[in-house]
Tab-separated table of C-alpha atoms and ligand atoms in Angstrom:
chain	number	residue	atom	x	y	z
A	246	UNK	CA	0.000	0.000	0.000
A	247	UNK	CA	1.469	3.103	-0.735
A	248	UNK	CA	1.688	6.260	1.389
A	249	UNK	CA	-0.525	8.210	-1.033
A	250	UNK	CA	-3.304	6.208	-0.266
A	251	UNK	CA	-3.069	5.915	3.467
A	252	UNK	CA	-4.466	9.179	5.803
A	253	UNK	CA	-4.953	8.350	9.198
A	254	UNK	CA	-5.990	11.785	10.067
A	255	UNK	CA	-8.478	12.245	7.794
A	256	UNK	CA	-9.401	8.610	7.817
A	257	UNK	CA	-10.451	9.217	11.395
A	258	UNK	CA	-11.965	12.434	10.995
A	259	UNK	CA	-14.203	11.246	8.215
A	260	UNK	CA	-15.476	8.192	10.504
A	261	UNK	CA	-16.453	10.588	12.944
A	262	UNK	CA	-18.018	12.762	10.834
A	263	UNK	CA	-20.137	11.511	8.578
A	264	UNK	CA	-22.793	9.812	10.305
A	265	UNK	CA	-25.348	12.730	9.841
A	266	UNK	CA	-28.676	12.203	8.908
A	267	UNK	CA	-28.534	14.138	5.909
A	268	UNK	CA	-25.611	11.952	4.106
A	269	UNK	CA	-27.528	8.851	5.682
A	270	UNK	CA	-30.378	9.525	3.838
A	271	UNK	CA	-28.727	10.390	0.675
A	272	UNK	CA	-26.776	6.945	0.533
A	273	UNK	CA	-30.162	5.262	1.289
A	274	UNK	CA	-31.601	6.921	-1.735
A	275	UNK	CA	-28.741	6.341	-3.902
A	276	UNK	CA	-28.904	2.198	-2.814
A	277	UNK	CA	-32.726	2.158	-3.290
A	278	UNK	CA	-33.746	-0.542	-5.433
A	279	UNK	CA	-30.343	-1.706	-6.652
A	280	UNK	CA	-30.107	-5.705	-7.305
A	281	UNK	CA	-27.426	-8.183	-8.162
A	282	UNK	CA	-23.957	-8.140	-7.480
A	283	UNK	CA	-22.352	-5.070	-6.874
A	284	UNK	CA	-18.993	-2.810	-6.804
A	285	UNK	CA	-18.771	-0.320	-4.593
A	286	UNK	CA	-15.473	1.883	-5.336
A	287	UNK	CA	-14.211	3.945	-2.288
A	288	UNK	CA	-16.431	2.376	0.529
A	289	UNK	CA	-15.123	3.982	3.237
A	290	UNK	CA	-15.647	2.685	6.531
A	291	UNK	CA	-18.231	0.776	5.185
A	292	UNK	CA	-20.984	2.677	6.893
A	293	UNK	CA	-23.067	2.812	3.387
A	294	UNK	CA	-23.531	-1.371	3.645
A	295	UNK	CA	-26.311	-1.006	5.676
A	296	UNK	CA	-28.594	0.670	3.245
A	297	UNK	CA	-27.803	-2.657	0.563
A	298	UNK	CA	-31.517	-4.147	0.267
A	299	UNK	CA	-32.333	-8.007	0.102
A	300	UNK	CA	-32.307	-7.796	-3.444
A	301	UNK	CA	-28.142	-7.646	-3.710
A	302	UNK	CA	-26.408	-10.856	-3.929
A	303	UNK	CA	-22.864	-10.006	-3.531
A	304	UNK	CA	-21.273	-6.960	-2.747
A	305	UNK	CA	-17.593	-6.201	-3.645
A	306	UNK	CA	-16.121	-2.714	-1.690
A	307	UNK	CA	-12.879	-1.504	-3.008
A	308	UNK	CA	-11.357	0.618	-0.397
A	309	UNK	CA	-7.493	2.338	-0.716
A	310	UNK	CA	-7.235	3.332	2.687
A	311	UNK	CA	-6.409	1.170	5.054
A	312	UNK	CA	-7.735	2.286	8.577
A	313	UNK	CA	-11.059	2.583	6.716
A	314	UNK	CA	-10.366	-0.546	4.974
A	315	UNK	CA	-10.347	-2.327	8.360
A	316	UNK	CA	-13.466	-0.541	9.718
A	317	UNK	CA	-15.229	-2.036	6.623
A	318	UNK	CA	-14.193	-5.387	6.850
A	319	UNK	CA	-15.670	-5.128	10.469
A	320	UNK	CA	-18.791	-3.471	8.871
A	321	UNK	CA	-19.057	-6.143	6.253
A	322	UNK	CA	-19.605	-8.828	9.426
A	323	UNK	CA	-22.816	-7.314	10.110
A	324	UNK	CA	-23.804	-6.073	6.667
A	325	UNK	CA	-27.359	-7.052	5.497
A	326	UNK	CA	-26.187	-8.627	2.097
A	327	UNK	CA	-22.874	-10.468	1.149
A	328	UNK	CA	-19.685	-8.070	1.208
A	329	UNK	CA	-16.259	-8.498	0.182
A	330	UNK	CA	-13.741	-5.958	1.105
A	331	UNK	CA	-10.771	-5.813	-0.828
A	332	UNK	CA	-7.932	-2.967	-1.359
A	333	UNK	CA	-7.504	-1.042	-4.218
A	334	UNK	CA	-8.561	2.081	-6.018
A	335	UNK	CA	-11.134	3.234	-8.573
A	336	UNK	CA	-8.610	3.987	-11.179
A	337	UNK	CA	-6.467	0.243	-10.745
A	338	UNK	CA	-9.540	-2.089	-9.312
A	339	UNK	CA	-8.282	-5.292	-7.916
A	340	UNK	CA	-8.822	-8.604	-10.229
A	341	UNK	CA	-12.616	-8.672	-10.190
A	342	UNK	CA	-14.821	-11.247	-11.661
A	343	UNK	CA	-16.599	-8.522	-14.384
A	344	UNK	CA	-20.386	-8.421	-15.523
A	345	UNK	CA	-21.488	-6.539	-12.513
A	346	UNK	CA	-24.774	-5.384	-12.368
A	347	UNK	CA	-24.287	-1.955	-10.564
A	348	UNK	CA	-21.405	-0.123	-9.602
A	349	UNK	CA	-21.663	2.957	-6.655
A	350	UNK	CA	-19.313	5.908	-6.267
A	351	UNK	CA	-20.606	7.875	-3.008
A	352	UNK	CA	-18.612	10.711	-2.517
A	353	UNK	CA	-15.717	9.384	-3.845
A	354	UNK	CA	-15.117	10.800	-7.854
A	355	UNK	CA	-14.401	14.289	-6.078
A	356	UNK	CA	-11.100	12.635	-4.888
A	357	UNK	CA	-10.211	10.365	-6.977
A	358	UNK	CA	-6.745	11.412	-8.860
A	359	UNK	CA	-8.072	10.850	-12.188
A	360	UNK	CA	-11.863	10.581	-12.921
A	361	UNK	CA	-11.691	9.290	-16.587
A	362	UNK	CA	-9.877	6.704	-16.045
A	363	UNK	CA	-11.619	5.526	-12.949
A	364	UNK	CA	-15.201	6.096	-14.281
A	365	UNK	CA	-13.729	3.784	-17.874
A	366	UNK	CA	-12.865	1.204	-14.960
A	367	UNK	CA	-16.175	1.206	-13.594
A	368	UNK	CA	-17.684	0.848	-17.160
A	369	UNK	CA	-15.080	-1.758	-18.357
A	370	UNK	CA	-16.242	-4.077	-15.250
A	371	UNK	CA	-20.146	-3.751	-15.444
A	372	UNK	CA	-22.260	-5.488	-17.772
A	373	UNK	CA	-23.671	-3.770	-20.549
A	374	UNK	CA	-27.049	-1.980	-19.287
A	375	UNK	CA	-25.327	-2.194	-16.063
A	376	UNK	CA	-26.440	0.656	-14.128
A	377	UNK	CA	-23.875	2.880	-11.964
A	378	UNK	CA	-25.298	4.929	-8.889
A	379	UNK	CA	-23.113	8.151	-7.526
A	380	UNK	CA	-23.956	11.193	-5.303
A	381	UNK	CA	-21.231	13.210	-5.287
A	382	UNK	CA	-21.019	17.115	-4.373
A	383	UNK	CA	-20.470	19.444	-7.434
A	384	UNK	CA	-19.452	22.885	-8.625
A	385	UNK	CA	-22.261	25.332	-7.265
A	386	UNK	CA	-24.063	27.661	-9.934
A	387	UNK	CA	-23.939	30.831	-8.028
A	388	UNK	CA	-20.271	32.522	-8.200
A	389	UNK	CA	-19.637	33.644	-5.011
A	390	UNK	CA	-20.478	29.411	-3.833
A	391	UNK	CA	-18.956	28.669	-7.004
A	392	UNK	CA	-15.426	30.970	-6.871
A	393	UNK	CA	-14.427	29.910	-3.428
A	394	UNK	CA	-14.489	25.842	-4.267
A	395	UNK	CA	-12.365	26.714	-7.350
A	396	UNK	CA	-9.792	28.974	-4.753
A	397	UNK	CA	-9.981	25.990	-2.259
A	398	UNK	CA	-9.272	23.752	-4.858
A	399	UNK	CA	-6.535	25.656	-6.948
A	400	UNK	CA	-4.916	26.456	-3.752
A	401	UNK	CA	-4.057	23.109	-2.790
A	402	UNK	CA	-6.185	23.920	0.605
A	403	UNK	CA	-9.086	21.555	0.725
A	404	UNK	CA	-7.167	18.474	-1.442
A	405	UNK	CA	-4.989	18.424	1.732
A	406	UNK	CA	-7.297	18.768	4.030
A	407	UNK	CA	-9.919	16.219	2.363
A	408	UNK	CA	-7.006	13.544	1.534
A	409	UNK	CA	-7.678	14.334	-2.553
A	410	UNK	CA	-11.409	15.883	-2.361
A	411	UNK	CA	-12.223	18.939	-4.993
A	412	UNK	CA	-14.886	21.118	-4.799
A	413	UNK	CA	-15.174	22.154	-8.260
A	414	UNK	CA	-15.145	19.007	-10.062
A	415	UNK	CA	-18.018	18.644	-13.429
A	416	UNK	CA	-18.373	14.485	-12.273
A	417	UNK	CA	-21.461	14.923	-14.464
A	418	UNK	CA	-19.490	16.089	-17.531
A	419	UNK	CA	-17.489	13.310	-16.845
A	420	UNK	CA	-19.697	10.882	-16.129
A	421	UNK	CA	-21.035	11.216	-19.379
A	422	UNK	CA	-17.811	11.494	-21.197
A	423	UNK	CA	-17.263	8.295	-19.967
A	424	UNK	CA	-19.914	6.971	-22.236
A	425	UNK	CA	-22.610	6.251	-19.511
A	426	UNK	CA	-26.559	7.503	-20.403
A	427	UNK	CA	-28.076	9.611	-17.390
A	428	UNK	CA	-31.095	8.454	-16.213
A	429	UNK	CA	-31.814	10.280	-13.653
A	430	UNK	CA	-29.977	13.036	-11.012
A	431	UNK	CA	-31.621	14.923	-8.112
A	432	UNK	CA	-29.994	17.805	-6.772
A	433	UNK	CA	-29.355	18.049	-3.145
A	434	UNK	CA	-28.139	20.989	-1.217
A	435	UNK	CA	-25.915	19.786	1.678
A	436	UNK	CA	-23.523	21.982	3.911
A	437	UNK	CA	-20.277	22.292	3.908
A	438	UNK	CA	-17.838	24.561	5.422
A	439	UNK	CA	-21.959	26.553	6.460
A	440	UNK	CA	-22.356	26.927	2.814
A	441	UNK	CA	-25.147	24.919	0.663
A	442	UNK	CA	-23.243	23.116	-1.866
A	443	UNK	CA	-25.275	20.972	-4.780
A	444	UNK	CA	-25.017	17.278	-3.957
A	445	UNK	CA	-25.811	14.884	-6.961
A	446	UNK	CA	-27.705	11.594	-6.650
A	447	UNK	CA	-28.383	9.717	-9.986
A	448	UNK	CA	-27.865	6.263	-11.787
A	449	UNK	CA	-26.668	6.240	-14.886
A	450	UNK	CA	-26.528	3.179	-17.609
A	451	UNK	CA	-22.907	1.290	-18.859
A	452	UNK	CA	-23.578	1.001	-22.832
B	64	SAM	C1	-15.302	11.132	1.516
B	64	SAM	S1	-14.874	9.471	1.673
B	64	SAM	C2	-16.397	8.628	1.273
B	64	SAM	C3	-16.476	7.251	1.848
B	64	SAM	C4	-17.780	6.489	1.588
B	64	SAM	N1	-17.971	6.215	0.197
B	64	SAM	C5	-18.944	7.244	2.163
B	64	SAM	O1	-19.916	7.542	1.442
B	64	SAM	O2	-18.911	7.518	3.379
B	64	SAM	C6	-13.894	9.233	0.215
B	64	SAM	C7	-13.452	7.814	0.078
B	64	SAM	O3	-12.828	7.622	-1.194
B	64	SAM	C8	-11.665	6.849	-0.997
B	64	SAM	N2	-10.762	7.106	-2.126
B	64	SAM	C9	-9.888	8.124	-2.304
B	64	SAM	N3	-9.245	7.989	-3.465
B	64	SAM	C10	-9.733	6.876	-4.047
B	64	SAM	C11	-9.450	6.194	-5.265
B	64	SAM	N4	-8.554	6.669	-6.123
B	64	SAM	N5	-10.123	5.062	-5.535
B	64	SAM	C12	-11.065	4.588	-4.666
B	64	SAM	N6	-11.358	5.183	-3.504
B	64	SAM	C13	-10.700	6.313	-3.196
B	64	SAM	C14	-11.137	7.307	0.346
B	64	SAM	O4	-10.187	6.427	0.904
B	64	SAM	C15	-12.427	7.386	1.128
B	64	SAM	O5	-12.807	6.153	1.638
């Protein structure tokens, strides 16, 4: 594992954090209704396995950082569906058995070092018609929101303090680049540093 992908600080931080109702109910809406076997890229702690309904038969949750690694394996003991834990990231996915039926990204293609190549991963490993589900927080449409994510980004500030996160990233855009069809997004305002940022939660179909 290499140091890049290991931040105990904010590994800790982020288990203690983000429990909130708000992202709880966001990652049950993003899980509603998905069936099949499953990737999830990025799983954290593993707190999102809870939300998995009857209807998934295996789950696989890549996860590159290994204190949150750990605290998903534990989470995967008590999980309501199947879940394998293995390391990795979304840009280099572990040896996977392919044809998956869904893939989920939850709050992870903001940090991710290079979204095209992890969202081709994700579409090289599900099925065609395979659907993948993401809510990630976006670039805001009012400037003032809008200029200080770009400063927080450009400045280096946030990446370090969020272990890789941007604020200004277009995942849509590149979503879509990535060849996958939209089917549906909801827009979410959530808070972050006391600001309302837009928080997307959509599926969107492998070709
Ligand atoms: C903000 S946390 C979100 C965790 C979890 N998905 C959730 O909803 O609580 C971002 C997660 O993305 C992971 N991550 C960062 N870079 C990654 C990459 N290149 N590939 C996969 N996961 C990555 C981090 O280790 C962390 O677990």
């Amino acid at each position: 594992m290499s140091a890049a992908q290991s931040h105990p600080v904010f590994a800790r931080l982020w288990t203690l954090a983000s429990d909130g109702d708000a992202l709880q109910r966001a990652r049950e809406d993003l899980l509603r209704g998905v069936q099949g076997r499953g990737l999830e890229v990025g799983a954290g702690d593993g707190r999102g396995f809870k939300h998995y309904p009857p209807t998934v038969t295996e789950l696989v949750a890549v996860e590159p950082e290994p204190y949150l690694r750990r605290r998903a394996e534990l989470a995967s003991g008590h999980a309501p569906v199947p879940v394998k834990v293995l390391a990795g990231t979304a840009e280099r996915l572990p040896p996977v058995e392919g044809d998956f039926d869904f893939a989920v990204a939850s709050l992870v293609l903001c940090s991710v070092s290079d979204q095209a190549r992890a969202l081709t991963e994700l579409r090289r490993v599900l099925r065609p018609g395979g659907e993948l589900r993401f809510f990630e927080h976006v670039l805001a449409t009012g400037p003032p929101v809008a200029a200080a994510q770009r400063w927080l980004d450009r400045s280096g500030l946030w990446p370090r303090l969020g272990a890789g996160c941007h604020l200004s990233r277009d995942t849509l855009a590149a979503i879509t680049a990535a060849g996958f069809q939209i089917q549906s997004v909801r827009t979410a305002q959530l808070g972050v540093l006391a600001r309302p940022v837009p928080f997307l939660v959509g599926r969107a179909l492998a070709p």
